[in-house]
Amino acid sequence: MPGTPEEERARFDALVAEADAVSVDGWDFSWLDGRATEQRPSWGYAHAMAERLGRAHAALDIQTGGGEVLASAPKLPPLTVATESWPPNIARATARLHSLGVVVVADADEPPLPFGDAAFDLVTSRHPVTTWWTEIARVLRPGGTYFSQQVGPASVFELVEYFLGPQPPEVRGARDPQQARAEAEAAGLEVVDLRLETLRTEFFDIGAVVYFLRKVIWMVPGFTVERYRSQLAALHHLIETDGPFVAHTTRFLIETRKPR
């Protein structure tokens, strides 16, 4: 239960200041331990990705972030390459992955991929901002696989719309897995698995909200504490009074194969 208005304001200021000061480099969300929870998809992407890496000869991980998921695989192919566009993540991924024999390539995440045709038998990507299907098809060898977990439609939109207001249907419907299927098939790939799940997410304090929006910058573009301070204060009061703020993430798994 909230205390006096002065106590609630002091707690708000402390939580927001802490979350606004902490580094958001990399793709490690451990700072949110005890502050927020997110239900995980049933398919276990990191484990499934590791299984495929263990069987591959040449692999590419696109938009690797800080290399956290790739580094968790117990066995990597003899040739493993990762791409990343954000300079702080490039530095983190390089430090984490070079000792594992992985080359990290600075890439703008726009076509073309900086690799030759048929260079890889496995391409992976966790939560890519954009999937360039024709490029994936080009760099895959015949019989090669693209394996990816992606953000689905209207993910965490309870939080997005709290700050930005109701979003139009074309925004809410973006990142539809059926659209991904159509684009993959148009690029000449066979879709061998496609699954969508809706998962519960809870934010236990306003600091968790601030950290999340600073880190996942496309949720509320241009987010800063000062710009949204009044809405943050109102949300803080709501959490302190009624309990965690509940939202729902959507995730889909897609696996495609290039015909032999």
Short mmCIF file of C-alpha atoms in Angstrom, two decimals:
data_model
loop_
_atom_site.label_atom_id
_atom_site.label_comp_id
_atom_site.label_asym_id
_atom_site.label_seq_id
_atom_site.Cartn_x
_atom_site.Cartn_y
_atom_site.Cartn_z
CA MET A 1 0.00 0.00 0.00
CA PRO A 2 1.26 3.52 -0.74
CA GLY A 3 2.31 5.75 2.14
CA THR A 4 1.77 9.46 2.39
CA PRO A 5 1.92 11.51 -0.81
CA GLU A 6 5.39 12.69 0.20
CA GLU A 7 6.60 9.12 0.78
CA GLU A 8 5.13 7.96 -2.53
CA ARG A 9 6.77 10.87 -4.37
CA ALA A 10 10.13 10.12 -2.76
CA ARG A 11 9.89 6.45 -3.72
CA PHE A 12 8.95 7.42 -7.28
CA ASP A 13 11.92 9.77 -7.57
CA ALA A 14 14.32 7.14 -6.22
CA LEU A 15 13.07 4.32 -8.46
CA VAL A 16 13.07 6.48 -11.58
CA ALA A 17 16.51 7.95 -10.89
CA GLU A 18 17.99 4.47 -10.39
CA ALA A 19 16.44 3.06 -13.57
CA ASP A 20 17.36 6.13 -15.61
CA ALA A 21 21.04 5.89 -14.61
CA VAL A 22 21.74 2.18 -15.12
CA SER A 23 23.38 1.01 -18.36
CA VAL A 24 21.07 -0.50 -20.97
CA ASP A 25 23.86 -1.82 -23.22
CA GLY A 26 23.64 -5.40 -24.41
CA TRP A 27 20.60 -7.66 -24.36
CA ASP A 28 20.79 -8.90 -20.78
CA PHE A 29 17.65 -8.19 -18.76
CA SER A 30 18.94 -9.48 -15.41
CA TRP A 31 18.55 -5.99 -13.88
CA LEU A 32 14.81 -6.68 -13.95
CA ASP A 33 15.09 -9.74 -11.69
CA GLY A 34 12.59 -9.23 -8.88
CA ARG A 35 11.17 -6.14 -10.61
CA ALA A 36 9.39 -7.69 -13.59
CA THR A 37 8.50 -11.12 -14.94
CA GLU A 38 7.85 -12.38 -18.46
CA GLN A 39 6.38 -15.75 -19.25
CA ARG A 40 8.62 -17.66 -21.65
CA PRO A 41 7.46 -19.37 -24.86
CA SER A 42 6.99 -23.11 -24.58
CA TRP A 43 9.46 -23.96 -27.36
CA GLY A 44 12.63 -22.86 -25.49
CA TYR A 45 14.40 -20.89 -28.22
CA ALA A 46 17.93 -20.85 -26.77
CA HIS A 47 17.97 -24.63 -26.29
CA ALA A 48 16.48 -25.29 -29.73
CA MET A 49 18.94 -22.88 -31.34
CA ALA A 50 21.84 -24.60 -29.56
CA GLU A 51 20.74 -27.98 -30.90
CA ARG A 52 20.81 -26.65 -34.46
CA LEU A 53 24.16 -24.93 -33.96
CA GLY A 54 25.61 -28.20 -32.74
CA ARG A 55 24.76 -29.84 -36.08
CA ALA A 56 25.76 -26.96 -38.38
CA HIS A 57 29.05 -26.42 -40.25
CA ALA A 58 28.71 -22.67 -40.97
CA ALA A 59 26.30 -20.43 -39.05
CA LEU A 60 25.28 -16.78 -39.03
CA ASP A 61 23.49 -15.10 -36.11
CA ILE A 62 21.83 -11.88 -37.31
CA GLN A 63 21.30 -8.96 -34.89
CA THR A 64 23.09 -10.84 -32.14
CA GLY A 65 22.75 -8.05 -29.55
CA GLY A 66 25.49 -8.52 -27.01
CA GLY A 67 25.96 -12.14 -28.13
CA GLU A 68 24.25 -13.49 -25.01
CA VAL A 69 22.11 -16.18 -26.65
CA LEU A 70 24.79 -17.31 -29.11
CA ALA A 71 27.37 -17.59 -26.32
CA SER A 72 25.04 -19.85 -24.32
CA ALA A 73 25.30 -22.65 -26.90
CA PRO A 74 27.59 -25.44 -25.65
CA LYS A 75 28.92 -26.19 -29.15
CA LEU A 76 29.36 -23.80 -32.06
CA PRO A 77 30.02 -24.65 -35.73
CA PRO A 78 33.62 -24.47 -37.01
CA LEU A 79 32.62 -21.27 -38.84
CA THR A 80 30.36 -18.94 -36.84
CA VAL A 81 29.66 -15.30 -37.63
CA ALA A 82 27.42 -12.75 -35.91
CA THR A 83 26.19 -9.35 -37.09
CA GLU A 84 25.16 -6.36 -35.00
CA SER A 85 24.47 -2.69 -35.74
CA TRP A 86 24.46 -0.87 -32.39
CA PRO A 87 28.02 0.17 -31.36
CA PRO A 88 27.68 -0.62 -27.62
CA ASN A 89 26.38 -4.10 -28.50
CA ILE A 90 29.13 -4.61 -31.09
CA ALA A 91 31.72 -4.03 -28.37
CA ARG A 92 29.96 -6.34 -25.92
CA ALA A 93 29.44 -9.09 -28.49
CA THR A 94 33.06 -8.87 -29.61
CA ALA A 95 34.32 -9.19 -26.04
CA ARG A 96 31.98 -12.10 -25.33
CA LEU A 97 32.23 -14.06 -28.58
CA HIS A 98 35.79 -13.70 -29.89
CA SER A 99 37.14 -16.08 -27.27
CA LEU A 100 34.63 -18.64 -28.59
CA GLY A 101 35.95 -18.25 -32.13
CA VAL A 102 33.03 -16.15 -33.38
CA VAL A 103 33.66 -13.22 -35.72
CA VAL A 104 31.41 -10.21 -35.02
CA VAL A 105 30.67 -8.06 -38.08
CA ALA A 106 29.41 -4.48 -37.74
CA ASP A 107 26.43 -4.33 -40.08
CA ALA A 108 23.68 -1.75 -40.60
CA ASP A 109 20.90 -4.39 -40.54
CA GLU A 110 19.90 -3.43 -44.06
CA PRO A 111 20.37 -5.33 -47.34
CA PRO A 112 22.64 -6.62 -48.56
CA LEU A 113 24.13 -8.88 -45.92
CA PRO A 114 27.95 -8.65 -46.18
CA PHE A 115 28.39 -12.29 -47.20
CA GLY A 116 28.54 -14.26 -50.43
CA ASP A 117 25.81 -16.47 -51.84
CA ALA A 118 25.21 -19.85 -50.16
CA ALA A 119 27.67 -19.05 -47.36
CA PHE A 120 25.80 -20.68 -44.44
CA ASP A 121 23.84 -23.82 -43.71
CA LEU A 122 22.21 -22.19 -40.66
CA VAL A 123 21.04 -18.61 -40.09
CA THR A 124 19.52 -17.64 -36.73
CA SER A 125 18.07 -14.49 -35.23
CA ARG A 126 16.33 -13.75 -31.94
CA HIS A 127 13.94 -10.80 -32.05
CA PRO A 128 15.16 -9.18 -35.28
CA VAL A 129 13.83 -5.68 -35.93
CA THR A 130 13.35 -6.54 -39.62
CA THR A 131 13.73 -9.84 -41.45
CA TRP A 132 15.18 -9.44 -44.94
CA TRP A 133 13.89 -12.68 -46.41
CA THR A 134 15.48 -12.43 -49.85
CA GLU A 135 18.89 -11.89 -48.26
CA ILE A 136 18.42 -14.84 -45.92
CA ALA A 137 17.50 -17.02 -48.87
CA ARG A 138 20.55 -15.77 -50.78
CA VAL A 139 23.13 -16.53 -48.06
CA LEU A 140 21.66 -19.95 -47.21
CA ARG A 141 23.05 -23.03 -48.87
CA PRO A 142 20.52 -25.35 -50.55
CA GLY A 143 19.01 -27.40 -47.73
CA GLY A 144 19.98 -24.73 -45.19
CA THR A 145 17.78 -23.51 -42.35
CA TYR A 146 16.66 -20.16 -40.99
CA PHE A 147 15.56 -20.41 -37.34
CA SER A 148 14.18 -17.39 -35.51
CA GLN A 149 12.10 -16.27 -32.54
CA GLN A 150 10.37 -12.99 -33.28
CA VAL A 151 8.20 -10.40 -31.58
CA GLY A 152 4.60 -10.86 -32.65
CA PRO A 153 1.73 -8.42 -33.20
CA ALA A 154 0.68 -5.89 -30.54
CA SER A 155 3.35 -7.09 -28.10
CA VAL A 156 3.25 -5.31 -24.70
CA PHE A 157 0.70 -2.91 -26.22
CA GLU A 158 -0.98 -2.36 -22.87
CA LEU A 159 2.19 -0.42 -21.97
CA VAL A 160 2.70 1.12 -25.41
CA GLU A 161 -0.86 2.44 -25.52
CA TYR A 162 -0.68 3.71 -21.96
CA PHE A 163 1.97 6.19 -23.16
CA LEU A 164 1.01 6.67 -26.82
CA GLY A 165 -2.73 6.13 -26.82
CA PRO A 166 -4.69 3.71 -29.03
CA GLN A 167 -2.71 2.56 -32.04
CA PRO A 168 -4.22 2.17 -35.52
CA PRO A 169 -5.04 -1.31 -36.85
CA GLU A 170 -2.06 -1.35 -39.21
CA VAL A 171 0.28 -0.79 -36.24
CA ARG A 172 -1.45 -3.30 -33.98
CA GLY A 173 -1.44 -5.87 -36.79
CA ALA A 174 2.19 -5.47 -37.79
CA ARG A 175 4.59 -8.40 -37.27
CA ASP A 176 1.87 -10.92 -38.11
CA PRO A 177 3.42 -14.41 -38.36
CA GLN A 178 1.25 -15.19 -41.39
CA GLN A 179 2.80 -12.21 -43.14
CA ALA A 180 6.21 -13.63 -42.26
CA ARG A 181 5.15 -16.93 -43.82
CA ALA A 182 4.06 -15.20 -47.02
CA GLU A 183 7.30 -13.21 -47.29
CA ALA A 184 9.46 -16.27 -46.60
CA GLU A 185 7.65 -18.29 -49.25
CA ALA A 186 7.89 -15.41 -51.72
CA ALA A 187 11.68 -15.51 -51.21
CA GLY A 188 11.69 -19.19 -52.15
CA LEU A 189 11.90 -20.69 -48.65
CA GLU A 190 9.77 -23.53 -47.28
CA VAL A 191 8.16 -22.86 -43.88
CA VAL A 192 8.57 -26.00 -41.78
CA ASP A 193 7.42 -24.61 -38.41
CA LEU A 194 5.40 -21.54 -37.37
CA ARG A 195 4.00 -21.05 -33.86
CA LEU A 196 2.54 -18.03 -32.02
CA GLU A 197 2.07 -17.61 -28.26
CA THR A 198 0.67 -14.83 -26.06
CA LEU A 199 2.51 -14.54 -22.74
CA ARG A 200 1.92 -12.67 -19.49
CA THR A 201 4.31 -9.89 -18.42
CA GLU A 202 4.21 -8.04 -15.08
CA PHE A 203 6.00 -4.86 -13.98
CA PHE A 204 6.29 -4.64 -10.19
CA ASP A 205 7.63 -1.09 -9.91
CA ILE A 206 8.00 2.01 -12.06
CA GLY A 207 11.76 1.54 -12.26
CA ALA A 208 11.16 -1.67 -14.24
CA VAL A 209 8.98 0.26 -16.69
CA VAL A 210 11.62 2.97 -17.16
CA TYR A 211 14.41 0.45 -17.70
CA PHE A 212 12.34 -1.57 -20.17
CA LEU A 213 11.41 1.46 -22.27
CA ARG A 214 14.99 2.76 -22.27
CA LYS A 215 16.27 -0.63 -23.43
CA VAL A 216 13.55 -1.63 -25.92
CA ILE A 217 13.64 1.73 -27.67
CA TRP A 218 11.11 0.98 -30.40
CA MET A 219 8.24 0.44 -27.93
CA VAL A 220 7.78 4.15 -27.16
CA PRO A 221 10.02 5.98 -29.65
CA GLY A 222 11.82 8.95 -28.14
CA PHE A 223 11.07 7.84 -24.58
CA THR A 224 12.78 9.81 -21.83
CA VAL A 225 11.90 10.16 -18.18
CA GLU A 226 11.48 13.91 -18.45
CA ARG A 227 9.22 13.70 -21.48
CA TYR A 228 6.87 11.22 -19.81
CA ARG A 229 7.33 12.11 -16.13
CA SER A 230 3.65 12.90 -15.45
CA GLN A 231 2.46 9.64 -17.02
CA LEU A 232 5.16 7.73 -15.16
CA ALA A 233 4.05 9.29 -11.88
CA ALA A 234 0.44 8.30 -12.52
CA LEU A 235 1.49 4.75 -13.41
CA HIS A 236 3.67 4.59 -10.29
CA HIS A 237 0.63 5.46 -8.19
CA LEU A 238 -1.42 2.80 -9.97
CA ILE A 239 1.21 0.11 -9.30
CA GLU A 240 1.64 1.17 -5.68
CA THR A 241 -2.13 1.10 -5.15
CA ASP A 242 -3.34 -1.83 -7.25
CA GLY A 243 -0.27 -4.04 -7.74
CA PRO A 244 1.76 -5.02 -10.81
CA PHE A 245 1.05 -3.54 -14.21
CA VAL A 246 0.09 -6.47 -16.43
CA ALA A 247 0.80 -6.60 -20.17
CA HIS A 248 1.03 -9.39 -22.72
CA THR A 249 3.94 -10.14 -25.01
CA THR A 250 3.51 -12.05 -28.25
CA ARG A 251 6.22 -14.26 -29.69
CA PHE A 252 6.36 -16.44 -32.75
CA LEU A 253 8.80 -19.11 -33.80
CA ILE A 254 9.54 -19.56 -37.48
CA GLU A 255 11.77 -22.16 -39.12
CA THR A 256 12.29 -22.23 -42.87
CA ARG A 257 14.36 -24.33 -45.22
CA LYS A 258 15.92 -23.50 -48.57
CA PRO A 259 15.02 -26.21 -51.09
CA ARG A 260 17.86 -28.41 -52.28
#
